[in-house]
CSV table of C-alpha atoms and ligand atoms in Angstrom, one decimal:
chain,number,residue,atom,x,y,z
A,1,MET,CA,11.7,91.9,23.9
A,2,GLN,CA,13.1,93.6,27.1
A,3,ARG,CA,12.3,90.5,29.0
A,4,ARG,CA,14.6,88.4,26.5
A,5,ASN,CA,17.4,90.9,27.1
A,6,PHE,CA,17.1,90.8,30.6
A,7,ILE,CA,17.2,86.7,30.3
A,8,ARG,CA,20.2,86.9,28.2
A,9,LYS,CA,22.3,89.3,30.3
A,10,VAL,CA,21.6,87.5,33.3
A,11,SER,CA,22.7,84.2,31.6
A,12,VAL,CA,25.8,85.8,30.2
A,13,THR,CA,26.5,87.1,34.0
A,14,LEU,CA,26.0,83.8,35.2
A,15,ALA,CA,28.1,81.9,32.6
A,16,SER,CA,31.0,84.5,33.4
A,17,VAL,CA,30.8,84.1,37.3
A,18,ALA,CA,30.8,80.2,36.8
A,19,GLY,CA,33.6,80.6,34.2
A,20,ALA,CA,35.8,82.8,36.8
A,21,LEU,CA,35.2,80.5,39.5
A,22,ALA,CA,36.3,77.2,37.7
A,23,GLY,CA,39.2,79.5,36.7
A,24,ILE,CA,40.0,80.2,40.2
A,25,SER,CA,39.5,76.6,41.2
A,26,PHE,CA,41.7,75.2,38.5
A,27,LEU,CA,44.7,78.0,39.7
A,28,LYS,CA,44.4,76.9,43.3
A,29,GLN,CA,46.1,73.6,42.5
A,30,PHE,CA,49.2,75.5,41.5
A,31,THR,CA,49.2,77.8,44.6
A,32,HIS,CA,49.5,77.6,48.2
A,33,GLY,CA,48.2,80.9,49.1
A,34,ARG,CA,52.0,82.0,50.4
A,35,THR,CA,51.4,80.4,53.8
A,36,GLY,CA,53.8,78.2,55.1
A,37,SER,CA,56.9,80.6,55.8
A,38,GLY,CA,58.2,81.5,59.2
A,39,ARG,CA,58.3,77.9,60.7
A,40,LYS,CA,60.4,74.7,60.7
A,41,ALA,CA,59.4,71.7,59.2
A,42,ARG,CA,60.9,68.2,60.1
A,43,VAL,CA,61.2,66.7,56.3
A,44,GLY,CA,62.6,63.3,57.0
A,45,ARG,CA,66.2,61.6,57.4
A,46,ILE,CA,69.1,61.9,55.0
A,47,ALA,CA,68.4,58.4,53.5
A,48,ASP,CA,65.0,59.8,52.6
A,49,PHE,CA,66.5,62.1,49.9
A,50,PRO,CA,68.5,60.6,47.0
A,51,VAL,CA,72.0,61.9,45.8
A,52,ASP,CA,71.8,64.5,43.2
A,53,THR,CA,68.1,64.8,43.1
A,54,TYR,CA,65.7,67.4,44.1
A,55,THR,CA,62.6,66.1,46.1
A,56,PHE,CA,59.5,68.0,45.9
A,57,LEU,CA,57.7,68.3,49.4
A,58,GLU,CA,53.9,69.1,48.6
A,59,GLU,CA,53.1,70.2,52.1
A,60,GLN,CA,55.8,72.5,52.8
A,61,LYS,CA,55.9,73.6,49.0
A,62,ILE,CA,59.9,73.2,48.8
A,63,PHE,CA,62.4,71.2,47.0
A,64,VAL,CA,65.0,69.5,49.1
A,65,TYR,CA,68.1,68.9,47.3
A,66,ARG,CA,71.0,66.4,48.4
A,67,ASP,CA,74.3,66.0,46.9
A,68,HIS,CA,77.3,64.3,48.0
A,69,GLU,CA,78.2,67.2,50.4
A,70,GLY,CA,74.9,68.1,52.0
A,71,VAL,CA,71.3,69.3,51.7
A,72,ARG,CA,69.6,72.3,50.6
A,73,ALA,CA,66.2,73.6,50.4
A,74,VAL,CA,64.5,75.9,47.9
A,75,SER,CA,61.0,77.3,47.8
A,76,ALA,CA,58.7,76.0,45.2
A,77,VAL,CA,56.7,79.0,45.1
A,78,CYS,CA,56.8,81.2,42.2
A,79,THR,CA,57.7,84.9,43.2
A,80,HIS,CA,55.0,86.2,40.6
A,81,LEU,CA,51.8,85.2,41.9
A,82,GLY,CA,52.5,82.2,43.8
A,83,CYS,CA,52.2,79.2,41.4
A,84,ILE,CA,54.0,76.1,42.2
A,85,VAL,CA,56.9,75.9,40.2
A,86,LEU,CA,58.2,72.7,38.3
A,87,ARG,CA,61.7,71.1,38.0
A,88,THR,CA,63.2,71.2,34.9
A,89,THR,CA,66.6,69.8,33.5
A,90,ASP,CA,68.4,73.1,34.3
A,91,GLY,CA,66.4,74.8,36.7
A,92,PHE,CA,62.7,75.3,37.6
A,93,GLU,CA,59.7,76.7,35.5
A,94,CYS,CA,56.1,78.0,36.5
A,95,PRO,CA,53.0,76.4,34.8
A,96,CYS,CA,51.0,79.6,35.1
A,97,HIS,CA,52.7,82.3,33.4
A,98,GLY,CA,56.0,81.0,32.1
A,99,SER,CA,58.6,82.2,34.5
A,100,CYS,CA,61.9,80.4,34.3
A,101,TYR,CA,64.3,80.2,37.0
A,102,SER,CA,68.1,78.7,36.8
A,103,GLU,CA,69.5,76.1,39.2
A,104,THR,CA,70.3,78.6,41.7
A,105,GLY,CA,66.7,79.9,41.4
A,106,ASP,CA,67.6,83.1,39.8
A,107,VAL,CA,65.1,84.6,37.3
A,108,ARG,CA,65.9,83.5,33.8
A,109,SER,CA,62.9,84.9,32.4
A,110,GLY,CA,59.7,86.5,33.8
A,111,PRO,CA,57.2,87.9,34.9
A,112,ALA,CA,58.7,86.4,38.2
A,113,PRO,CA,60.1,89.6,39.6
A,114,THR,CA,62.6,87.9,42.0
A,115,ALA,CA,64.5,84.7,42.6
A,116,LEU,CA,63.1,81.8,44.4
A,117,GLN,CA,64.1,81.6,48.0
A,118,TRP,CA,66.3,79.2,49.8
A,119,TYR,CA,65.9,78.2,53.4
A,120,ARG,CA,68.4,77.1,56.3
A,121,VAL,CA,68.5,73.7,57.0
A,122,GLU,CA,69.6,71.9,59.7
A,123,LYS,CA,69.6,68.6,61.6
A,124,ALA,CA,67.6,67.7,64.7
A,125,PRO,CA,69.2,65.8,67.7
A,126,ASP,CA,67.5,62.9,66.5
A,127,GLY,CA,68.8,62.8,63.1
A,128,VAL,CA,65.8,64.4,61.2
A,129,ILE,CA,66.3,67.0,58.5
A,130,VAL,CA,64.8,70.3,59.5
A,131,VAL,CA,64.0,73.2,57.0
A,132,ASP,CA,63.9,76.5,58.7
A,133,MET,CA,61.4,78.4,56.4
A,134,SER,CA,62.0,81.5,58.8
A,135,GLU,CA,65.7,81.8,57.7
A,136,THR,CA,66.7,82.6,54.3
A,137,ALA,CA,69.9,81.3,52.9
A,138,SER,CA,71.8,81.7,49.9
A,139,ALA,CA,71.7,79.0,46.9
A,140,GLU,CA,75.0,77.8,47.8
A,141,GLU,CA,74.5,77.6,51.5
A,142,LYS,CA,73.8,73.9,52.7
A,143,PHE,CA,73.8,71.7,55.3
A,144,TYR,CA,77.0,69.7,55.4
A,145,LEU,CA,76.9,65.9,56.2
A,146,THR,CA,79.6,64.8,58.2
B,201,LIG,S1,52.7,82.8,39.3
B,201,LIG,FE1,54.5,81.9,38.2
B,201,LIG,S2,54.8,83.0,36.4
B,201,LIG,FE2,53.0,83.9,37.2
């Protein structure tokens, strides 16, 4: 009887650990471990970004937005626990716990505690767009095309 209970407890423990590892592995696809800030990223030329479109850059975990005036960049990292947000018709939404952000990245509904971070955008001498993830910007700030 004691041996049967021991085996049952070991089985439950192993199943729990396996389930937790599978859950962590699943959630990792939505996160980036909060790395990638504090650096500049060369993200492409103006022509790479269609007008009035948010382009998701997986490596940098940012959305680059271009309109007729210029280019802006916003973090795609949810401020709750770091999942990658998805673009919606009128803002952004986190698939992990349901936080919703407005078009400007402000929190519409939590649990996200703060707005998405916008970054400074500049153009390198060779014409490549550079997103400086060590320099924050307001949602209205953009690199103006000339
Ligand atoms: S990580 Fe985005 S709502 Fe929790």
